[in-house]
Amino acid sequence: MVGLSVVIPCYNEEECLPELHRRVAAIAHQCFGDNHEIVLINDGSRDRTWTIMQQLSAGDPELVCLNLARNHGHQLALTAGLDLCRGEKILVIDADLQDPPELLPDMLATMEREAADVVYGLRTSREGESFAKKFTAGLFYRILDRLTDISIPLDTGDFRLMSRRALDVLMAMPEQARFVRGMVAWIGYRQVPFPYARAQRLAGVTHYPFTKMLSLAFDAITGFSTKPLRFASHAGLWLVGLLVLVAIYILAKWLSGGTVEGWTSLSLLIIGIGAAQMLVLGVIGEYLGRVYVEAKRRPLYIVADVVGRDRPAGRLGVSPAAVLAASSPVPAGSTPAATAADQPGDVPSQTRP
């Protein structure tokens, strides 16, 4: 086991990679010497990201590069790196250098001083981001805080330093729809904030547009709260109460010999009830869809290529070496050794040298 693992998911980051590697390698060497590793994960990039990773790895024995079989998304790419890293302490950072790696010494000092298992970056400012993105991000975290049953720190991303025991608990969670910062908060242990100013993106454009942010928001809310389901129940009760009042009004009109007027109002009422029913069904469908996806128990990630040091077996994904090992014939008269695949929900993940 090495002293530090720096885990960095990458998607179309060819412009940032050389400077990212230079800065991360420098600060890792300063803090841990050669007792560290940098784990870069290529999440199905369409540019020269993987090619540059291979070139960088040729000159840095501490650099490990994982090439996923396709684009899995930021959270699953991050999961792949966390699952296969070997550090006693783990730093998670984005490839765009908005989170300065030079903060590592202060984060290590905070972890030791506070006897913490997690030191998470708390954004005090966000340079280079539009007002709309800052507003929607702030609104999302505050809505999430009201809905969830656990306390997820406001204005934080995935930039954090974790202990090995915290990571081991995180990797014991096999769910597909992952909201890593929420899952880390759920773990517990001692977690302390580390205030910092988020810098402007080094190069390129953001790879997290509004649609991906919305998808992440749905994963976060449905993964950590059942309040939307309770809302569906409450909406149904309110609608039943409304219908009872309408029925009483119609009955009173009929008994008094009058006629019920207002077909327009009645039509609007029917449309409103139908819309509420569709909303409730949609909420239930979101949760049912999660159950369907989880029931299939597919591996969370698939690694196509690995460059760098050998990797220990992962628990949540598949790599080429694992496929070859599973397909190798067993010699006659021998008994195959038990593997991680013998355990329900675990898929072996090994790598080539």
mmCIF file of C-alpha atoms in Angstrom:
data_model
loop_
_atom_site.group_PDB
_atom_site.id
_atom_site.type_symbol
_atom_site.label_atom_id
_atom_site.label_comp_id
_atom_site.label_asym_id
_atom_site.label_seq_id
_atom_site.Cartn_x
_atom_site.Cartn_y
_atom_site.Cartn_z
ATOM 1 C CA MET A 1 0.000 0.000 0.000
ATOM 2 C CA VAL A 2 1.331 3.432 -0.924
ATOM 3 C CA GLY A 3 1.102 6.543 1.209
ATOM 4 C CA LEU A 4 -1.055 8.626 -1.137
ATOM 5 C CA SER A 5 -3.298 8.045 -4.137
ATOM 6 C CA VAL A 6 -4.431 11.017 -6.208
ATOM 7 C CA VAL A 7 -7.525 9.961 -8.174
ATOM 8 C CA ILE A 8 -8.467 12.081 -11.195
ATOM 9 C CA PRO A 9 -11.308 11.246 -13.625
ATOM 10 C CA CYS A 10 -10.755 12.755 -17.086
ATOM 11 C CA TYR A 11 -13.015 13.361 -20.076
ATOM 12 C CA ASN A 12 -11.666 15.249 -23.099
ATOM 13 C CA GLU A 13 -8.913 16.897 -21.060
ATOM 14 C CA GLU A 14 -6.030 16.836 -23.572
ATOM 15 C CA GLU A 15 -5.333 20.536 -22.996
ATOM 16 C CA CYS A 16 -5.144 20.228 -19.211
ATOM 17 C CA LEU A 17 -3.303 16.924 -18.787
ATOM 18 C CA PRO A 18 0.367 18.018 -19.091
ATOM 19 C CA GLU A 19 0.004 20.877 -16.596
ATOM 20 C CA LEU A 20 -2.236 18.761 -14.364
ATOM 21 C CA HIS A 21 0.366 16.005 -14.208
ATOM 22 C CA ARG A 22 3.206 18.448 -13.573
ATOM 23 C CA ARG A 23 1.483 20.168 -10.665
ATOM 24 C CA VAL A 24 0.033 17.040 -9.059
ATOM 25 C CA ALA A 25 3.307 15.100 -9.354
ATOM 26 C CA ALA A 26 5.266 17.996 -7.855
ATOM 27 C CA ILE A 27 3.082 18.360 -4.766
ATOM 28 C CA ALA A 28 2.776 14.577 -4.289
ATOM 29 C CA HIS A 29 6.585 14.214 -4.391
ATOM 30 C CA GLN A 30 6.919 17.107 -1.954
ATOM 31 C CA CYS A 31 4.599 15.447 0.580
ATOM 32 C CA PHE A 32 5.274 11.714 0.077
ATOM 33 C CA GLY A 33 8.402 11.334 -2.059
ATOM 34 C CA ASP A 34 8.105 8.233 -4.261
ATOM 35 C CA ASN A 35 5.552 6.692 -1.897
ATOM 36 C CA HIS A 36 2.547 7.841 -3.917
ATOM 37 C CA GLU A 37 0.581 7.132 -7.074
ATOM 38 C CA ILE A 38 -1.433 9.277 -9.464
ATOM 39 C CA VAL A 39 -4.425 7.472 -10.934
ATOM 40 C CA LEU A 40 -5.815 9.004 -14.133
ATOM 41 C CA ILE A 41 -9.078 7.586 -15.486
ATOM 42 C CA ASN A 42 -9.934 8.135 -19.144
ATOM 43 C CA ASP A 43 -13.734 8.153 -19.254
ATOM 44 C CA GLY A 44 -14.243 7.388 -22.942
ATOM 45 C CA SER A 45 -12.678 10.631 -24.167
ATOM 46 C CA ARG A 46 -13.022 11.527 -27.850
ATOM 47 C CA ASP A 47 -9.820 13.558 -28.091
ATOM 48 C CA ARG A 48 -6.152 12.652 -27.435
ATOM 49 C CA THR A 49 -6.604 12.267 -23.675
ATOM 50 C CA TRP A 50 -5.680 8.560 -23.618
ATOM 51 C CA THR A 51 -2.704 9.042 -25.931
ATOM 52 C CA ILE A 52 -1.325 11.812 -23.717
ATOM 53 C CA MET A 53 -1.884 9.684 -20.614
ATOM 54 C CA GLN A 54 0.240 6.902 -22.135
ATOM 55 C CA GLN A 55 2.992 9.365 -23.043
ATOM 56 C CA LEU A 56 3.049 10.792 -19.517
ATOM 57 C CA SER A 57 3.087 7.325 -17.974
ATOM 58 C CA ALA A 58 6.246 6.421 -19.911
ATOM 59 C CA GLY A 59 8.203 9.014 -17.930
ATOM 60 C CA ASP A 60 6.559 8.650 -14.515
ATOM 61 C CA PRO A 61 6.599 5.291 -12.676
ATOM 62 C CA GLU A 62 4.143 6.653 -10.121
ATOM 63 C CA LEU A 63 1.501 7.335 -12.774
ATOM 64 C CA VAL A 64 -1.266 4.770 -13.369
ATOM 65 C CA CYS A 65 -3.692 5.264 -16.275
ATOM 66 C CA LEU A 66 -7.025 3.470 -16.605
ATOM 67 C CA ASN A 67 -8.855 3.488 -19.922
ATOM 68 C CA LEU A 68 -12.557 2.722 -19.492
ATOM 69 C CA ALA A 69 -14.293 0.748 -22.246
ATOM 70 C CA ARG A 70 -16.763 3.586 -22.839
ATOM 71 C CA ASN A 71 -18.009 6.800 -21.297
ATOM 72 C CA HIS A 72 -19.452 5.799 -17.931
ATOM 73 C CA GLY A 73 -19.934 9.295 -16.545
ATOM 74 C CA HIS A 74 -17.953 11.278 -13.993
ATOM 75 C CA GLN A 75 -19.232 9.527 -10.862
ATOM 76 C CA LEU A 76 -18.599 6.000 -12.161
ATOM 77 C CA ALA A 77 -15.206 6.971 -13.584
ATOM 78 C CA LEU A 78 -14.309 8.343 -10.168
ATOM 79 C CA THR A 79 -15.585 5.109 -8.612
ATOM 80 C CA ALA A 80 -13.280 3.069 -10.879
ATOM 81 C CA GLY A 81 -10.251 5.047 -9.747
ATOM 82 C CA LEU A 82 -11.218 4.825 -6.080
ATOM 83 C CA ASP A 83 -11.878 1.093 -6.366
ATOM 84 C CA LEU A 84 -8.457 0.363 -7.864
ATOM 85 C CA CYS A 85 -6.247 2.843 -5.988
ATOM 86 C CA ARG A 86 -3.913 1.607 -3.239
ATOM 87 C CA GLY A 87 -3.213 4.646 -1.088
ATOM 88 C CA GLU A 88 -3.442 4.951 2.662
ATOM 89 C CA LYS A 89 -4.753 8.455 2.014
ATOM 90 C CA ILE A 90 -6.735 9.361 -1.083
ATOM 91 C CA LEU A 91 -7.040 12.782 -2.701
ATOM 92 C CA VAL A 92 -9.894 13.247 -5.193
ATOM 93 C CA ILE A 93 -9.485 16.131 -7.613
ATOM 94 C CA ASP A 94 -10.914 17.182 -10.983
ATOM 95 C CA ALA A 95 -8.726 17.369 -14.093
ATOM 96 C CA ASP A 96 -9.537 21.001 -14.923
ATOM 97 C CA LEU A 97 -7.370 22.328 -12.042
ATOM 98 C CA GLN A 98 -10.190 24.424 -10.593
ATOM 99 C CA ASP A 99 -9.311 22.697 -7.330
ATOM 100 C CA PRO A 100 -5.621 23.541 -6.689
ATOM 101 C CA PRO A 101 -3.543 20.423 -5.885
ATOM 102 C CA GLU A 102 -1.107 22.682 -3.984
ATOM 103 C CA LEU A 103 -3.640 22.661 -1.117
ATOM 104 C CA LEU A 104 -2.662 19.066 -0.293
ATOM 105 C CA PRO A 105 -0.154 19.916 2.503
ATOM 106 C CA ASP A 106 -2.721 22.074 4.307
ATOM 107 C CA MET A 107 -5.392 19.398 3.888
ATOM 108 C CA LEU A 108 -3.037 16.763 5.322
ATOM 109 C CA ALA A 109 -2.282 19.056 8.259
ATOM 110 C CA THR A 110 -6.007 19.599 8.835
ATOM 111 C CA MET A 111 -6.661 15.853 8.739
ATOM 112 C CA GLU A 112 -3.953 15.190 11.314
ATOM 113 C CA ARG A 113 -4.866 18.126 13.549
ATOM 114 C CA GLU A 114 -8.585 17.316 13.565
ATOM 115 C CA ALA A 115 -8.079 13.523 13.636
ATOM 116 C CA ALA A 116 -10.480 13.422 10.679
ATOM 117 C CA ASP A 117 -11.199 10.706 8.145
ATOM 118 C CA VAL A 118 -12.466 13.152 5.515
ATOM 119 C CA VAL A 119 -11.359 16.703 4.740
ATOM 120 C CA TYR A 120 -13.698 18.106 2.110
ATOM 121 C CA GLY A 121 -13.204 21.259 0.079
ATOM 122 C CA LEU A 122 -15.694 24.010 0.918
ATOM 123 C CA ARG A 123 -15.942 26.538 -1.916
ATOM 124 C CA THR A 124 -15.843 30.125 -0.683
ATOM 125 C CA SER A 125 -15.809 31.510 -4.239
ATOM 126 C CA ARG A 126 -16.073 30.160 -7.803
ATOM 127 C CA GLU A 127 -14.072 32.085 -10.386
ATOM 128 C CA GLY A 128 -14.925 31.913 -14.075
ATOM 129 C CA GLU A 129 -18.422 30.492 -13.615
ATOM 130 C CA SER A 130 -21.615 32.177 -14.771
ATOM 131 C CA PHE A 131 -24.173 33.603 -12.393
ATOM 132 C CA ALA A 132 -26.723 31.050 -13.636
ATOM 133 C CA LYS A 133 -24.451 28.104 -12.761
ATOM 134 C CA LYS A 134 -23.615 29.510 -9.336
ATOM 135 C CA PHE A 135 -27.291 30.184 -8.622
ATOM 136 C CA THR A 136 -28.546 26.770 -9.747
ATOM 137 C CA ALA A 137 -25.744 24.981 -7.891
ATOM 138 C CA GLY A 138 -26.491 26.893 -4.684
ATOM 139 C CA LEU A 139 -30.217 26.240 -5.064
ATOM 140 C CA PHE A 140 -29.627 22.531 -5.670
ATOM 141 C CA TYR A 141 -27.550 22.053 -2.522
ATOM 142 C CA ARG A 142 -30.097 23.851 -0.382
ATOM 143 C CA ILE A 143 -33.028 21.874 -1.768
ATOM 144 C CA LEU A 144 -31.042 18.675 -1.293
ATOM 145 C CA ASP A 145 -30.308 19.643 2.309
ATOM 146 C CA ARG A 146 -34.047 20.063 2.980
ATOM 147 C CA LEU A 147 -34.982 16.774 1.342
ATOM 148 C CA THR A 148 -32.316 14.350 2.522
ATOM 149 C CA ASP A 149 -32.243 12.529 5.826
ATOM 150 C CA ILE A 150 -28.490 13.054 6.217
ATOM 151 C CA SER A 151 -26.481 16.252 6.320
ATOM 152 C CA ILE A 152 -24.653 16.797 3.010
ATOM 153 C CA PRO A 153 -22.323 19.827 3.258
ATOM 154 C CA LEU A 154 -23.386 22.831 1.193
ATOM 155 C CA ASP A 155 -21.253 24.212 -1.668
ATOM 156 C CA THR A 156 -18.917 21.235 -1.911
ATOM 157 C CA GLY A 157 -17.799 19.063 -4.810
ATOM 158 C CA ASP A 158 -15.799 15.857 -4.979
ATOM 159 C CA PHE A 159 -12.538 17.600 -4.024
ATOM 160 C CA ARG A 160 -11.583 15.915 -0.751
ATOM 161 C CA LEU A 161 -8.945 13.971 1.144
ATOM 162 C CA MET A 162 -10.035 10.622 2.619
ATOM 163 C CA SER A 163 -8.552 7.965 4.839
ATOM 164 C CA ARG A 164 -8.355 4.351 3.720
ATOM 165 C CA ARG A 165 -10.968 3.197 6.216
ATOM 166 C CA ALA A 166 -13.454 5.786 4.923
ATOM 167 C CA LEU A 167 -12.753 4.683 1.339
ATOM 168 C CA ASP A 168 -13.231 1.012 2.238
ATOM 169 C CA VAL A 169 -16.720 1.804 3.531
ATOM 170 C CA LEU A 170 -17.476 3.839 0.401
ATOM 171 C CA MET A 171 -16.402 0.938 -1.828
ATOM 172 C CA ALA A 172 -18.739 -1.388 0.071
ATOM 173 C CA MET A 173 -21.674 0.532 -1.458
ATOM 174 C CA PRO A 174 -22.494 -1.106 -4.811
ATOM 175 C CA GLU A 175 -25.300 1.161 -6.086
ATOM 176 C CA GLN A 176 -25.255 2.178 -9.750
ATOM 177 C CA ALA A 177 -26.693 5.712 -9.514
ATOM 178 C CA ARG A 178 -23.875 7.228 -7.494
ATOM 179 C CA PHE A 179 -23.645 10.622 -5.852
ATOM 180 C CA VAL A 180 -20.190 10.214 -4.325
ATOM 181 C CA ARG A 181 -20.117 13.349 -2.180
ATOM 182 C CA GLY A 182 -23.439 12.327 -0.612
ATOM 183 C CA MET A 183 -22.254 8.754 -0.105
ATOM 184 C CA VAL A 184 -19.130 10.015 1.676
ATOM 185 C CA ALA A 185 -21.301 12.175 3.940
ATOM 186 C CA TRP A 186 -23.471 9.131 4.724
ATOM 187 C CA ILE A 187 -20.432 7.158 5.937
ATOM 188 C CA GLY A 188 -19.994 9.256 9.044
ATOM 189 C CA TYR A 189 -16.657 9.245 10.899
ATOM 190 C CA ARG A 190 -15.157 12.675 11.501
ATOM 191 C CA GLN A 191 -15.459 14.965 8.470
ATOM 192 C CA VAL A 192 -14.233 18.553 8.512
ATOM 193 C CA PRO A 193 -14.466 21.370 5.949
ATOM 194 C CA PHE A 194 -11.486 22.972 4.242
ATOM 195 C CA PRO A 195 -12.419 26.437 2.897
ATOM 196 C CA TYR A 196 -10.772 27.428 -0.373
ATOM 197 C CA ALA A 197 -11.307 29.649 -3.393
ATOM 198 C CA ARG A 198 -12.107 27.658 -6.523
ATOM 199 C CA ALA A 199 -10.018 28.784 -9.468
ATOM 200 C CA GLN A 200 -11.033 29.261 -13.069
ATOM 201 C CA ARG A 201 -10.829 26.265 -15.384
ATOM 202 C CA LEU A 202 -7.302 25.935 -16.850
ATOM 203 C CA ALA A 203 -8.393 25.221 -20.446
ATOM 204 C CA GLY A 204 -11.265 23.913 -22.521
ATOM 205 C CA VAL A 205 -14.925 24.020 -21.599
ATOM 206 C CA THR A 206 -16.949 22.442 -18.833
ATOM 207 C CA HIS A 207 -18.070 18.870 -19.413
ATOM 208 C CA TYR A 208 -20.921 19.194 -16.939
ATOM 209 C CA PRO A 209 -23.754 20.978 -18.794
ATOM 210 C CA PHE A 210 -27.180 21.655 -17.319
ATOM 211 C CA THR A 211 -28.598 18.287 -18.423
ATOM 212 C CA LYS A 212 -25.858 16.350 -16.605
ATOM 213 C CA MET A 213 -26.277 18.529 -13.523
ATOM 214 C CA LEU A 214 -30.014 17.791 -13.590
ATOM 215 C CA SER A 215 -29.346 14.058 -13.878
ATOM 216 C CA LEU A 216 -26.927 14.232 -10.946
ATOM 217 C CA ALA A 217 -29.565 16.114 -8.954
ATOM 218 C CA PHE A 218 -32.111 13.331 -9.561
ATOM 219 C CA ASP A 219 -29.556 10.710 -8.507
ATOM 220 C CA ALA A 220 -28.789 12.675 -5.357
ATOM 221 C CA ILE A 221 -32.404 13.226 -4.338
ATOM 222 C CA THR A 222 -33.672 9.720 -5.120
ATOM 223 C CA GLY A 223 -30.547 8.146 -3.635
ATOM 224 C CA PHE A 224 -30.738 9.878 -0.276
ATOM 225 C CA SER A 225 -34.367 10.766 0.337
ATOM 226 C CA THR A 226 -37.813 9.178 0.284
ATOM 227 C CA LYS A 227 -39.555 12.507 0.797
ATOM 228 C CA PRO A 228 -40.634 12.733 -2.873
ATOM 229 C CA LEU A 229 -42.559 9.496 -2.327
ATOM 230 C CA ARG A 230 -44.169 10.978 0.763
ATOM 231 C CA PHE A 231 -45.035 14.022 -1.308
ATOM 232 C CA ALA A 232 -46.878 11.709 -3.707
ATOM 233 C CA SER A 233 -48.865 10.281 -0.796
ATOM 234 C CA HIS A 234 -49.642 13.742 0.561
ATOM 235 C CA ALA A 235 -50.708 14.989 -2.876
ATOM 236 C CA GLY A 236 -53.087 12.053 -3.154
ATOM 237 C CA LEU A 237 -54.628 12.842 0.225
ATOM 238 C CA TRP A 238 -55.100 16.508 -0.710
ATOM 239 C CA LEU A 239 -56.771 15.530 -3.966
ATOM 240 C CA VAL A 240 -59.131 13.157 -2.149
ATOM 241 C CA GLY A 241 -60.038 15.966 0.246
ATOM 242 C CA LEU A 242 -60.660 18.330 -2.674
ATOM 243 C CA LEU A 243 -62.905 15.805 -4.393
ATOM 244 C CA VAL A 244 -64.914 15.326 -1.197
ATOM 245 C CA LEU A 245 -65.502 19.083 -0.987
ATOM 246 C CA VAL A 246 -66.587 19.191 -4.636
ATOM 247 C CA ALA A 247 -68.965 16.258 -4.056
ATOM 248 C CA ILE A 248 -70.528 18.008 -1.043
ATOM 249 C CA TYR A 249 -70.986 21.183 -3.097
ATOM 250 C CA ILE A 250 -72.671 19.297 -5.955
ATOM 251 C CA LEU A 251 -74.939 17.401 -3.557
ATOM 252 C CA ALA A 252 -75.957 20.618 -1.783
ATOM 253 C CA LYS A 253 -76.775 22.252 -5.108
ATOM 254 C CA TRP A 254 -78.875 19.265 -6.174
ATOM 255 C CA LEU A 255 -80.816 19.131 -2.906
ATOM 256 C CA SER A 256 -81.610 22.838 -3.163
ATOM 257 C CA GLY A 257 -83.030 22.330 -6.651
ATOM 258 C CA GLY A 258 -80.269 24.234 -8.392
ATOM 259 C CA THR A 259 -78.001 23.177 -11.215
ATOM 260 C CA VAL A 260 -74.267 22.964 -11.049
ATOM 261 C CA GLU A 261 -72.747 25.556 -13.355
ATOM 262 C CA GLY A 262 -69.213 26.005 -14.572
ATOM 263 C CA TRP A 263 -68.160 23.345 -17.041
ATOM 264 C CA THR A 264 -64.934 25.271 -17.594
ATOM 265 C CA SER A 265 -64.070 25.016 -13.919
ATOM 266 C CA LEU A 266 -64.912 21.321 -13.961
ATOM 267 C CA SER A 267 -62.673 20.739 -16.971
ATOM 268 C CA LEU A 268 -59.805 22.568 -15.310
ATOM 269 C CA LEU A 269 -60.336 20.481 -12.181
ATOM 270 C CA ILE A 270 -60.159 17.247 -14.202
ATOM 271 C CA ILE A 271 -57.003 18.404 -15.997
ATOM 272 C CA GLY A 272 -55.426 19.418 -12.683
ATOM 273 C CA ILE A 273 -56.175 16.045 -11.117
ATOM 274 C CA GLY A 274 -54.775 14.253 -14.169
ATOM 275 C CA ALA A 275 -51.602 16.318 -14.049
ATOM 276 C CA ALA A 276 -51.146 15.576 -10.355
ATOM 277 C CA GLN A 277 -51.597 11.859 -11.024
ATOM 278 C CA MET A 278 -48.977 11.926 -13.760
ATOM 279 C CA LEU A 279 -46.588 13.776 -11.442
ATOM 280 C CA VAL A 280 -47.095 11.182 -8.725
ATOM 281 C CA LEU A 281 -46.588 8.341 -11.197
ATOM 282 C CA GLY A 282 -43.423 10.034 -12.435
ATOM 283 C CA VAL A 283 -41.987 10.221 -8.922
ATOM 284 C CA ILE A 284 -42.815 6.579 -8.296
ATOM 285 C CA GLY A 285 -41.317 5.693 -11.685
ATOM 286 C CA GLU A 286 -37.999 7.329 -10.753
ATOM 287 C CA TYR A 287 -37.685 5.111 -7.697
ATOM 288 C CA LEU A 288 -38.930 2.026 -9.540
ATOM 289 C CA GLY A 289 -36.359 2.640 -12.261
ATOM 290 C CA ARG A 290 -33.596 2.723 -9.657
ATOM 291 C CA VAL A 291 -34.799 -0.605 -8.247
ATOM 292 C CA TYR A 292 -34.801 -2.102 -11.772
ATOM 293 C CA VAL A 293 -31.249 -0.926 -12.490
ATOM 294 C CA GLU A 294 -29.916 -2.131 -9.129
ATOM 295 C CA ALA A 295 -31.614 -5.528 -9.487
ATOM 296 C CA LYS A 296 -29.538 -6.312 -12.601
ATOM 297 C CA ARG A 297 -26.333 -6.047 -10.536
ATOM 298 C CA ARG A 298 -24.135 -5.175 -13.500
ATOM 299 C CA PRO A 299 -20.513 -4.113 -12.859
ATOM 300 C CA LEU A 300 -20.206 -0.384 -12.322
ATOM 301 C CA TYR A 301 -17.331 0.089 -14.769
ATOM 302 C CA ILE A 302 -15.332 -1.791 -17.385
ATOM 303 C CA VAL A 303 -11.619 -1.125 -17.805
ATOM 304 C CA ALA A 304 -10.299 -1.720 -21.328
ATOM 305 C CA ASP A 305 -6.602 -0.939 -20.725
ATOM 306 C CA VAL A 306 -4.297 -0.192 -17.821
ATOM 307 C CA VAL A 307 -0.858 1.428 -18.055
ATOM 308 C CA GLY A 308 1.359 1.529 -14.984
ATOM 309 C CA ARG A 309 1.712 -0.542 -11.856
ATOM 310 C CA ASP A 310 -0.244 -3.725 -11.215
ATOM 311 C CA ARG A 311 -3.636 -3.121 -9.654
ATOM 312 C CA PRO A 312 -5.220 -5.032 -6.766
ATOM 313 C CA ALA A 313 -8.555 -6.704 -7.428
ATOM 314 C CA GLY A 314 -11.422 -4.232 -7.415
ATOM 315 C CA ARG A 315 -14.841 -5.020 -6.026
ATOM 316 C CA LEU A 316 -17.174 -3.081 -8.275
ATOM 317 C CA GLY A 317 -15.921 -3.445 -11.869
ATOM 318 C CA VAL A 318 -14.299 -5.564 -14.571
ATOM 319 C CA SER A 319 -10.897 -5.350 -16.293
ATOM 320 C CA PRO A 320 -9.282 -7.360 -19.135
ATOM 321 C CA ALA A 321 -7.173 -9.482 -16.790
ATOM 322 C CA ALA A 322 -10.288 -10.513 -14.860
ATOM 323 C CA VAL A 323 -12.004 -11.601 -18.088
ATOM 324 C CA LEU A 324 -8.954 -13.638 -19.153
ATOM 325 C CA ALA A 325 -8.701 -15.283 -15.741
ATOM 326 C CA ALA A 326 -12.389 -16.198 -15.784
ATOM 327 C CA SER A 327 -12.114 -17.745 -19.268
ATOM 328 C CA SER A 328 -8.896 -19.737 -18.603
ATOM 329 C CA PRO A 329 -9.451 -23.533 -18.432
ATOM 330 C CA VAL A 330 -8.935 -25.203 -15.055
ATOM 331 C CA PRO A 331 -6.410 -28.084 -15.163
ATOM 332 C CA ALA A 332 -7.938 -31.536 -14.714
ATOM 333 C CA GLY A 333 -8.020 -32.732 -11.128
ATOM 334 C CA SER A 334 -7.473 -29.273 -9.671
ATOM 335 C CA THR A 335 -9.909 -27.244 -7.617
ATOM 336 C CA PRO A 336 -10.269 -23.573 -8.555
ATOM 337 C CA ALA A 337 -9.544 -21.178 -5.744
ATOM 338 C CA ALA A 338 -12.362 -19.037 -4.438
ATOM 339 C CA THR A 339 -12.371 -15.590 -5.955
ATOM 340 C CA ALA A 340 -14.166 -12.325 -5.370
ATOM 341 C CA ALA A 341 -16.676 -13.419 -8.032
ATOM 342 C CA ASP A 342 -17.865 -16.180 -5.690
ATOM 343 C CA GLN A 343 -19.269 -13.501 -3.417
ATOM 344 C CA PRO A 344 -22.712 -12.108 -4.356
ATOM 345 C CA GLY A 345 -22.473 -8.721 -5.985
ATOM 346 C CA ASP A 346 -18.681 -8.713 -6.311
ATOM 347 C CA VAL A 347 -16.935 -8.842 -9.696
ATOM 348 C CA PRO A 348 -13.140 -9.369 -9.823
ATOM 349 C CA SER A 349 -11.121 -6.544 -11.278
ATOM 350 C CA GLN A 350 -7.425 -7.133 -11.961
ATOM 351 C CA THR A 351 -5.085 -5.423 -14.326
ATOM 352 C CA ARG A 352 -2.223 -6.305 -16.577
ATOM 353 C CA PRO A 353 1.342 -5.232 -15.708
#
